[in-house]
Amino acid sequence: MRGGGLLVAGTTSDAGKSVVTAGICRWLVRQGVKVAPFKGQNMSLNSFVTREGAEIGRAQAMQAQAARVEPSALMNPVLLKPGSDRSSQVVLMGKPVGELSARGYHGGRQKELFEPVLACLEELRSTYDAVICEGAGSPAEINLRRTDIVNMGIARAARLPVVVVGDIDRGGVFAQFFGTTALLAPEDQELVAGYLVNKFRGDVTLLEPGLDMLSGLTGRRTFGVLPYAHGLGIDEEDGLRVSLRGAVRESVVAPPLGEDVLRVAVCAVPLMSNFTDVDALAAEPGVVVRFVDRPEELVDADLVVVPGTRGTVKALAWLRERGLGEALARRAAEGRPVLGICGGFQALGERIEDEVESRAGTVDGLGLLPVRVRFAPGKTLARPVGEALGERVEGYEIHHGVAEVLGGEAFLDGCRVGAVWGTHWHGSLESDGFRRAFLREVAAAAGRRFVPAPDTSFGDLREEQLDRLGDLIEEHADTDALLRLIEKGAPEGLPFVPPGAP
């Protein structure tokens, strides 16, 4: 096999495209197939830096890990990072190329990006046995079809077979499958080979009559029914996989080793980016992580995290308006732990000069760390390695803000004053030894008899989750039929489902 491919589309956002793509990649690589993931255009505030210094969506980095290959800008050539409801930063081949409104992007720039996107896909197909592509949103967004470079536009140009994923847990999946197909143009329908049901609970035999009727209505088969799986916890792109004031889903159920649990509150700032930073905390037995938006929710927290954000000045104003700024200042004065990461680190400083992101000019920070930040037009994209608390640390940096540290104790590239820490490094808590040392410091400052587990490996836990995704595909999908699709494309003679679209 060389250059095979498949597009995993979805009836809606968050239907399960990312996890299905990852699962297919893990299943294929376990069969000895050299496979790579691909998403032509991604909109996400959760991003990652590759070893060559390119910024891509974290979901594609996770899918590359599922495929056991090194992440590359080829796998996500266009990344859109929202800065407001109407505009986004456009990242092309891992580097920012400007800000565009939604109208400006769909009005012309998106069409210009089609050829580079297609070229990246073809380069991957020339290198790998198979490329598993992920769509975005729904392929039946007919208002955007003319400029589509991630769903049926790329499928038609590259002659990729398409499997549509639907989330049955939300209800209405049969109508979604039928309606998605019926709203596609005849040329697009020719590539839609069938469907994959995601997040099913119960007895599959009760679903079979509906699947048979769907096949009769569309002339297309269902390639599998994937059961609902708890605690997968892989990197998301479109939204929080938490509910506000609810625990992060992947929090380990295992009891703490010490006598106390450790409670972590994460401020749910606007335009929050890389909230995946706290996943490694949630993976520790006895650590409970939740996202909060009220000052009273910080009272019983042993650690408060101010996470990254695409809008530092906006997040700073939000913290003040909500009373969270004052609550953080009280914590600092009382010696209670606070951690700021990237934009959160910037907000904890003395002053911000921003003529780039918000264009707000000079703005006072919360003043909890002796740091002054100036936003530069160029973006820092790096994969630093260092040491903190006597342990080796790896991370990645994605920021326009340049920090001038004026005092305190050195902490990664930032500083520490008392129980307040700040750094630009994302992903540092995934370094197991450092995470344990940091949690010991937090527990001591918080007066908790909490003991980090000595053998928790975040990397091993992530591998277990990816293997679970591969198992879901292997055990609950028709893998022989999927392999034929990947190798040979969509079957010929698939019927047209009216009314179609122009």
Coordinates of C-alpha atoms in Angstrom, one line a residue:
M1 CA 0.0 0.0 0.0
R2 CA 1.3 3.5 -0.8
G3 CA -0.7 6.7 -0.7
G4 CA -3.9 5.3 0.5
G5 CA -6.3 7.7 2.2
L6 CA -9.5 8.3 4.1
L7 CA -11.4 11.4 5.2
V8 CA -13.2 11.2 8.6
A9 CA -16.0 13.7 8.4
G10 CA -18.6 14.4 11.1
T11 CA -22.3 15.4 11.3
T12 CA -21.4 18.1 13.7
S13 CA -18.5 19.6 15.6
D14 CA -17.4 17.4 18.4
A15 CA -19.0 14.3 16.9
G16 CA -15.8 12.4 17.5
K17 CA -13.7 13.0 14.3
S18 CA -10.5 13.6 16.3
V19 CA -10.7 10.5 18.4
V20 CA -11.9 8.3 15.5
T21 CA -9.0 9.6 13.3
A22 CA -6.6 8.8 16.2
G23 CA -8.1 5.4 16.7
I24 CA -7.8 4.5 13.0
C25 CA -4.1 5.7 13.1
R26 CA -3.3 3.6 16.1
W27 CA -5.1 0.5 14.7
L28 CA -3.3 0.9 11.4
V29 CA 0.2 1.3 12.9
R30 CA -0.4 -1.8 15.0
Q31 CA -1.0 -3.6 11.7
G32 CA 2.4 -2.5 10.4
V33 CA 1.0 0.3 8.2
K34 CA 3.0 3.5 8.0
V35 CA 0.3 6.1 8.6
A36 CA 0.1 9.8 9.1
P37 CA -2.8 12.1 10.2
F38 CA -3.8 15.2 8.3
K39 CA -6.2 18.2 8.9
G40 CA -6.1 20.8 6.2
Q41 CA -7.6 23.6 8.3
N42 CA -8.0 23.6 12.0
M43 CA -9.6 26.2 14.3
S44 CA -8.3 25.8 17.8
L45 CA -6.7 27.6 20.7
N46 CA -5.0 24.4 21.7
S47 CA -1.8 24.2 19.8
F48 CA 1.6 22.5 19.9
V49 CA 5.1 23.3 18.7
T50 CA 6.8 20.7 16.5
R51 CA 10.6 20.0 16.8
E52 CA 11.2 22.2 13.7
G53 CA 9.4 25.1 15.5
A54 CA 6.1 25.0 13.7
E55 CA 2.7 25.6 15.4
I56 CA 0.0 23.0 14.7
G57 CA -3.2 21.9 16.5
R58 CA -2.7 19.8 19.5
A59 CA -5.2 17.3 18.1
Q60 CA -3.0 16.6 15.2
A61 CA 0.1 16.3 17.5
M62 CA -1.9 13.7 19.4
Q63 CA -2.9 11.9 16.2
A64 CA 0.7 11.8 15.2
Q65 CA 1.5 10.2 18.5
A66 CA -1.2 7.7 17.8
A67 CA 0.4 6.9 14.5
R68 CA 3.9 6.8 16.2
V69 CA 5.4 9.4 14.0
E70 CA 6.9 12.8 14.7
P71 CA 4.3 15.7 14.3
S72 CA 4.9 18.0 11.3
A73 CA 3.5 21.2 9.9
L74 CA 2.5 19.1 6.9
M75 CA -0.2 17.5 9.1
N76 CA -2.0 20.7 9.8
P77 CA -1.0 23.4 7.2
V78 CA -3.6 25.9 8.2
L79 CA -4.4 26.7 11.8
L80 CA -6.9 29.4 12.8
K81 CA -6.5 30.9 16.3
P82 CA -9.6 32.9 17.3
G83 CA -8.9 36.3 18.8
S84 CA -12.6 37.3 19.0
D85 CA -15.9 36.1 17.7
R86 CA -15.2 37.6 14.3
S87 CA -11.4 37.3 13.7
S88 CA -8.6 34.8 13.9
Q89 CA -4.8 34.7 13.5
V90 CA -4.0 32.6 10.5
V91 CA -1.0 30.2 10.9
L92 CA 0.3 28.8 7.6
M93 CA 2.8 25.9 7.7
G94 CA 3.4 26.6 11.4
K95 CA 4.0 30.3 11.2
P96 CA 1.6 33.3 11.7
V97 CA 0.8 35.2 8.5
G98 CA -1.7 37.7 9.8
E99 CA -5.1 38.4 11.3
L100 CA -8.3 38.0 9.2
S101 CA -12.0 38.5 9.8
A102 CA -14.2 35.5 9.1
R103 CA -15.6 37.3 6.1
G104 CA -12.1 38.1 4.8
Y105 CA -11.0 34.6 5.2
H106 CA -13.9 32.9 3.5
G107 CA -14.2 35.7 1.0
G108 CA -10.9 35.1 -0.6
R109 CA -7.9 34.0 1.5
Q110 CA -9.2 30.5 2.1
K111 CA -9.2 29.8 -1.7
E112 CA -5.6 31.0 -1.9
L113 CA -4.7 28.4 0.7
F114 CA -6.2 25.5 -1.1
E115 CA -3.2 24.6 -3.3
P116 CA -0.7 24.7 -0.4
V117 CA -3.1 22.4 1.6
L118 CA -3.5 20.0 -1.2
A119 CA 0.3 20.0 -1.8
C120 CA 0.9 19.0 1.9
L121 CA -1.6 16.2 1.6
E122 CA 0.1 14.9 -1.6
E123 CA 3.5 15.1 0.0
L124 CA 2.3 13.0 3.0
R125 CA 0.6 10.5 0.6
S126 CA 3.9 10.1 -1.3
T127 CA 5.7 9.3 1.9
Y128 CA 3.3 7.2 3.9
D129 CA 1.3 4.1 3.2
A130 CA -1.9 5.8 4.3
V131 CA -3.0 9.3 5.4
I132 CA -6.1 9.5 7.6
C133 CA -7.6 13.0 7.2
E134 CA -9.9 14.7 9.6
G135 CA -12.6 17.1 8.5
A136 CA -13.9 20.1 10.4
G137 CA -17.4 20.9 11.6
S138 CA -19.8 19.3 9.1
P139 CA -19.3 18.7 5.3
A140 CA -22.9 19.8 4.8
E141 CA -22.2 23.5 5.7
I142 CA -23.5 24.5 2.3
N143 CA -22.9 28.2 2.9
L144 CA -19.1 27.5 3.1
R145 CA -18.8 24.7 0.4
R146 CA -17.5 27.1 -2.3
T147 CA -14.4 27.9 -0.3
D148 CA -14.0 24.5 1.6
I149 CA -10.5 23.2 1.9
V150 CA -10.9 20.7 4.7
N151 CA -14.0 18.6 4.0
M152 CA -15.5 17.7 0.6
G153 CA -13.3 20.2 -1.1
I154 CA -10.1 18.3 -0.2
A155 CA -11.9 14.9 -0.6
R156 CA -13.0 15.7 -4.1
A157 CA -9.6 17.1 -5.2
A158 CA -7.7 14.2 -3.7
R159 CA -10.4 11.5 -4.5
L160 CA -10.6 10.5 -0.9
P161 CA -13.3 8.2 0.3
V162 CA -15.3 9.7 3.2
V163 CA -16.8 8.1 6.4
V164 CA -19.2 10.3 8.3
V165 CA -19.1 10.1 12.1
G166 CA -22.2 10.8 14.2
D167 CA -22.5 11.2 18.0
I168 CA -25.6 9.1 18.9
D169 CA -25.3 10.1 22.6
R170 CA -26.7 13.5 21.6
G171 CA -29.7 12.0 19.7
G172 CA -30.8 12.5 16.2
V173 CA -28.0 10.6 14.6
F174 CA -30.1 9.0 11.8
A175 CA -31.5 12.4 10.7
Q176 CA -27.9 13.8 10.8
F177 CA -26.5 11.0 8.6
F178 CA -29.3 11.2 6.1
G179 CA -29.4 15.0 6.1
T180 CA -25.6 15.4 5.8
T181 CA -25.6 13.1 2.7
A182 CA -28.7 14.7 1.1
L183 CA -27.3 18.2 1.3
L184 CA -24.2 17.3 -0.6
A185 CA -23.7 17.8 -4.3
P186 CA -23.8 14.7 -6.5
E187 CA -20.1 14.8 -7.0
D188 CA -19.5 14.9 -3.3
Q189 CA -22.0 12.2 -2.5
E190 CA -20.0 9.9 -4.8
L191 CA -17.2 9.9 -2.2
V192 CA -19.4 9.3 0.9
A193 CA -19.0 5.6 1.5
G194 CA -20.9 5.3 4.7
Y195 CA -21.2 6.1 8.4
L196 CA -19.7 5.4 11.8
V197 CA -21.8 5.7 14.9
N198 CA -20.0 7.1 18.0
K199 CA -20.7 7.0 21.7
F200 CA -23.4 4.3 21.7
R201 CA -24.8 3.1 25.0
G202 CA -26.8 -0.1 25.3
D203 CA -27.7 -3.2 23.2
V204 CA -26.4 -2.8 19.6
T205 CA -29.2 -5.2 18.3
L206 CA -31.7 -2.5 19.2
L207 CA -29.9 -0.1 16.8
E208 CA -29.7 -2.5 13.9
P209 CA -33.2 -1.9 12.5
G210 CA -32.4 1.8 12.2
L211 CA -29.1 1.1 10.5
D212 CA -30.9 -1.2 8.0
M213 CA -33.4 1.6 7.2
L214 CA -30.6 4.1 6.9
S215 CA -28.9 1.8 4.4
G216 CA -32.1 1.5 2.5
L217 CA -32.6 5.3 2.4
T218 CA -29.0 6.2 1.4
G219 CA -27.6 3.1 -0.3
R220 CA -24.7 3.3 2.2
R221 CA -23.5 1.0 5.0
T222 CA -22.5 1.7 8.5
F223 CA -18.9 0.7 9.2
G224 CA -19.2 0.3 12.9
V225 CA -20.9 1.3 16.2
L226 CA -18.4 2.5 18.7
P227 CA -19.4 2.3 22.4
Y228 CA -19.3 5.2 24.8
A229 CA -15.9 5.2 26.4
H230 CA -15.2 7.1 29.6
G231 CA -12.0 8.9 30.5
L232 CA -10.3 9.0 27.1
G233 CA -9.1 12.5 27.8
I234 CA -7.2 13.2 24.6
D235 CA -6.5 16.6 23.3
E236 CA -9.5 18.5 22.1
E237 CA -9.6 21.5 19.8
D238 CA -13.1 23.2 19.7
G239 CA -14.0 23.5 23.3
L240 CA -13.5 22.4 26.9
R241 CA -14.1 18.8 27.7
V242 CA -15.2 19.9 31.1
S243 CA -18.3 21.6 32.4
L244 CA -17.7 24.7 34.4
R245 CA -17.6 23.9 38.1
G246 CA -17.2 20.2 37.1
A247 CA -14.1 18.0 37.4
V248 CA -11.9 17.4 34.4
R249 CA -13.1 14.2 32.9
E250 CA -9.8 12.4 33.0
S251 CA -9.2 12.9 36.7
V252 CA -8.0 9.6 38.1
V253 CA -10.5 7.8 40.4
A254 CA -7.7 6.2 42.4
P255 CA -7.4 7.5 46.0
P256 CA -4.5 9.7 47.1
L257 CA -1.4 8.1 48.6
G258 CA -1.4 10.6 51.5
E259 CA -4.2 11.6 53.8
D260 CA -5.4 14.5 51.8
V261 CA -6.5 15.2 48.2
L262 CA -5.2 18.3 46.4
R263 CA -7.7 20.7 44.9
V264 CA -6.8 22.6 41.8
A265 CA -8.9 25.5 40.5
V266 CA -8.3 26.7 36.9
C267 CA -9.5 30.2 36.1
A268 CA -11.7 29.8 32.9
V269 CA -10.3 33.0 31.3
P270 CA -11.7 34.2 27.9
L271 CA -10.0 32.8 24.8
M272 CA -8.3 30.2 27.0
S273 CA -5.6 28.4 25.2
N274 CA -3.8 25.1 25.9
F275 CA -6.0 24.2 28.8
T276 CA -4.5 20.8 28.2
D277 CA -1.7 21.9 30.5
V278 CA -3.6 20.8 33.5
D279 CA -4.3 17.3 32.1
A280 CA -1.1 16.0 33.7
L281 CA -2.3 17.3 37.1
A282 CA -5.6 15.6 36.7
A283 CA -3.8 12.3 35.9
E284 CA -2.3 12.2 39.5
P285 CA -4.2 10.1 42.0
G286 CA -5.8 12.4 44.6
V287 CA -5.6 15.6 42.5
V288 CA -9.0 17.1 41.7
V289 CA -9.0 19.7 38.9
R290 CA -11.9 22.0 38.1
F291 CA -12.5 25.1 36.0
V292 CA -13.9 28.1 37.9
D293 CA -15.2 31.6 37.2
R294 CA -16.1 33.0 40.7
P295 CA -13.8 34.2 43.5
E296 CA -15.5 32.1 46.2
E297 CA -14.4 29.0 44.2
L298 CA -10.8 29.8 45.0
V299 CA -11.3 29.7 48.7
D300 CA -10.8 25.9 49.2
A301 CA -8.4 25.5 46.3
D302 CA -4.9 24.4 47.2
L303 CA -3.5 25.6 43.9
V304 CA -5.0 28.1 41.5
V305 CA -3.9 28.0 37.9
V306 CA -4.2 31.0 35.6
P307 CA -3.9 29.4 32.2
G308 CA -2.8 30.6 28.8
T309 CA -5.0 32.8 26.7
R310 CA -5.1 34.3 23.2
G311 CA -6.2 37.6 24.8
T312 CA -4.1 38.5 27.8
V313 CA -5.5 42.0 28.2
K314 CA -9.0 40.7 27.9
A315 CA -8.4 38.0 30.4
L316 CA -6.9 40.5 32.8
A317 CA -10.0 42.7 32.6
W318 CA -12.2 39.6 33.1
L319 CA -10.2 38.6 36.2
R320 CA -10.7 42.0 37.7
E321 CA -14.4 42.3 36.7
R322 CA -15.1 39.0 38.4
G323 CA -13.3 39.7 41.6
L324 CA -10.8 37.0 40.8
G325 CA -7.9 39.5 40.6
E326 CA -8.5 40.5 44.2
A327 CA -8.8 36.9 45.2
L328 CA -5.5 36.0 43.6
A329 CA -3.8 39.0 45.3
R330 CA -5.2 37.7 48.7
R331 CA -3.8 34.3 48.0
A332 CA -0.4 35.7 47.2
A333 CA -0.3 37.7 50.4
E334 CA -1.3 34.7 52.4
G335 CA 1.4 32.5 50.8
R336 CA -1.1 30.2 49.1
P337 CA -0.1 28.7 45.7
V338 CA -0.8 30.3 42.4
L339 CA 0.6 29.2 39.0
G340 CA 0.5 31.4 35.9
I341 CA 1.2 29.8 32.5
C342 CA 1.9 31.9 29.4
G343 CA -0.8 34.5 29.2
G344 CA -1.6 33.7 32.8
F345 CA 2.0 34.4 33.7
Q346 CA 1.8 37.7 31.8
A347 CA -1.3 38.7 33.7
L348 CA 0.4 38.1 37.1
G349 CA 3.1 40.6 36.2
E350 CA 3.4 44.4 36.9
R351 CA 2.8 45.8 33.4
I352 CA 1.8 44.8 29.9
E353 CA 2.6 46.9 26.8
D354 CA 0.4 45.5 24.0
E355 CA 0.3 47.1 20.6
V356 CA 0.0 43.7 18.9
E357 CA -2.7 41.5 20.3
S358 CA -5.3 43.9 21.9
R359 CA -3.6 47.2 20.8
A360 CA -4.6 48.4 24.3
G361 CA -1.2 50.1 24.9
T362 CA 0.1 50.0 28.5
V363 CA -2.0 48.1 31.0
D364 CA -1.3 47.3 34.6
G365 CA -1.0 43.7 35.5
L366 CA -2.0 42.1 38.8
G367 CA 1.4 42.9 40.3
L368 CA 2.0 39.5 41.9
L369 CA 5.3 38.9 40.0
P370 CA 8.2 41.3 39.2
V371 CA 7.7 41.0 35.5
R372 CA 7.1 43.5 32.7
V373 CA 5.8 42.2 29.3
R374 CA 6.0 43.8 25.9
F375 CA 4.2 42.2 23.0
A376 CA 6.3 41.8 19.9
P377 CA 5.0 41.4 16.3
G378 CA 6.9 38.1 15.9
K379 CA 5.7 35.0 17.7
T380 CA 8.0 32.9 19.9
L381 CA 7.7 29.2 19.0
A382 CA 10.2 27.0 20.8
R383 CA 10.7 23.6 22.5
P384 CA 12.8 24.5 25.5
V385 CA 14.5 22.1 27.9
G386 CA 15.6 23.1 31.4
E387 CA 15.6 22.3 35.1
A388 CA 13.4 23.4 38.0
L389 CA 13.0 22.1 41.5
G390 CA 16.0 19.8 40.8
E391 CA 14.2 18.0 38.0
R392 CA 14.6 18.0 34.2
V393 CA 11.7 19.8 32.4
E394 CA 10.6 19.9 28.8
G395 CA 8.0 22.3 27.4
Y396 CA 7.0 24.4 24.5
E397 CA 6.4 28.1 24.0
I398 CA 3.8 29.9 21.9
H399 CA 3.6 33.6 22.7
H400 CA 4.0 37.2 21.4
G401 CA 4.7 38.6 24.8
V402 CA 8.4 39.1 25.7
A403 CA 8.9 39.0 29.5
E404 CA 11.5 41.1 31.4
V405 CA 12.0 39.4 34.8
L406 CA 13.1 42.0 37.3
G407 CA 13.4 39.9 40.4
G408 CA 12.2 36.8 42.3
E409 CA 13.7 33.4 42.1
A410 CA 14.3 31.9 38.7
F411 CA 11.6 29.4 37.6
L412 CA 12.0 28.0 34.1
D413 CA 12.0 31.2 31.9
G414 CA 9.9 33.1 34.4
C415 CA 10.1 33.5 38.2
R416 CA 8.8 32.6 41.6
V417 CA 7.9 34.9 44.5
G418 CA 6.8 33.0 47.6
A419 CA 4.0 30.6 46.5
V420 CA 3.4 32.4 43.2
W421 CA 5.0 30.8 40.1
G422 CA 5.0 32.1 36.5
T423 CA 6.3 30.7 33.2
H424 CA 5.8 30.8 29.5
W425 CA 6.3 27.1 29.2
H426 CA 3.3 25.0 28.2
G427 CA 3.5 21.2 28.8
S428 CA 6.0 21.4 31.7
L429 CA 3.7 19.5 34.0
E430 CA 4.0 16.5 31.7
S431 CA 7.6 16.0 32.9
D432 CA 6.9 13.4 35.7
G433 CA 9.7 14.2 38.1
F434 CA 9.1 18.0 37.9
R435 CA 5.3 17.6 38.4
R436 CA 5.8 15.5 41.5
A437 CA 8.3 18.0 42.9
F438 CA 6.0 20.9 42.1
L439 CA 3.0 19.1 43.8
R440 CA 5.1 18.5 46.9
E441 CA 5.8 22.2 47.1
V442 CA 2.1 23.0 46.6
A443 CA 1.0 20.6 49.3
A444 CA 3.6 22.0 51.7
A445 CA 2.5 25.6 51.1
A446 CA -1.2 24.6 51.3
G447 CA -0.7 22.6 54.5
R448 CA -2.0 19.4 52.9
R449 CA -0.8 15.9 53.7
F450 CA -0.8 15.0 50.0
V451 CA 1.8 12.7 48.6
P452 CA 2.3 12.4 44.8
A453 CA 2.3 8.9 43.4
P454 CA 5.9 7.8 42.7
D455 CA 5.0 5.9 39.6
T456 CA 2.5 8.0 37.6
S457 CA 3.8 8.4 34.1
F458 CA 1.8 10.8 32.0
G459 CA 3.4 9.5 28.8
D460 CA 2.4 5.9 29.7
L461 CA -1.2 7.0 30.5
R462 CA -1.5 8.8 27.2
E463 CA -0.2 5.7 25.4
E464 CA -2.8 3.6 27.2
Q465 CA -5.5 6.1 26.1
L466 CA -4.4 5.9 22.5
D467 CA -4.3 2.1 22.6
R468 CA -7.9 2.2 23.9
L469 CA -8.9 4.2 20.8
G470 CA -7.2 1.7 18.6
D471 CA -9.0 -1.1 20.4
L472 CA -12.4 0.7 19.8
I473 CA -11.7 0.6 16.1
E474 CA -10.4 -2.9 16.0
E475 CA -13.2 -4.4 18.1
H476 CA -16.2 -2.4 17.0
A477 CA -15.6 -1.3 13.4
D478 CA -15.5 -3.4 10.2
T479 CA -11.7 -3.0 9.8
D480 CA -11.5 -5.1 6.6
A481 CA -14.0 -2.8 4.9
L482 CA -12.2 0.3 6.2
L483 CA -8.9 -1.0 4.9
R484 CA -10.5 -1.6 1.4
L485 CA -11.7 2.1 1.5
I486 CA -8.2 3.3 2.4
E487 CA -6.6 1.3 -0.4
K488 CA -9.1 1.5 -3.2
G489 CA -11.3 4.5 -2.5
A490 CA -15.1 4.8 -2.4
P491 CA -17.1 2.1 -4.1
E492 CA -18.5 2.9 -7.5
G493 CA -22.2 3.3 -8.1
L494 CA -23.2 4.8 -4.8
P495 CA -26.7 6.2 -5.3
F496 CA -27.6 9.9 -5.2
V497 CA -29.7 11.0 -2.2
P498 CA -32.0 13.9 -3.2
P499 CA -32.2 16.9 -3.1
G500 CA -28.5 17.4 -3.1
A501 CA -26.8 20.9 -3.3
P502 CA -25.5 23.0 -6.2

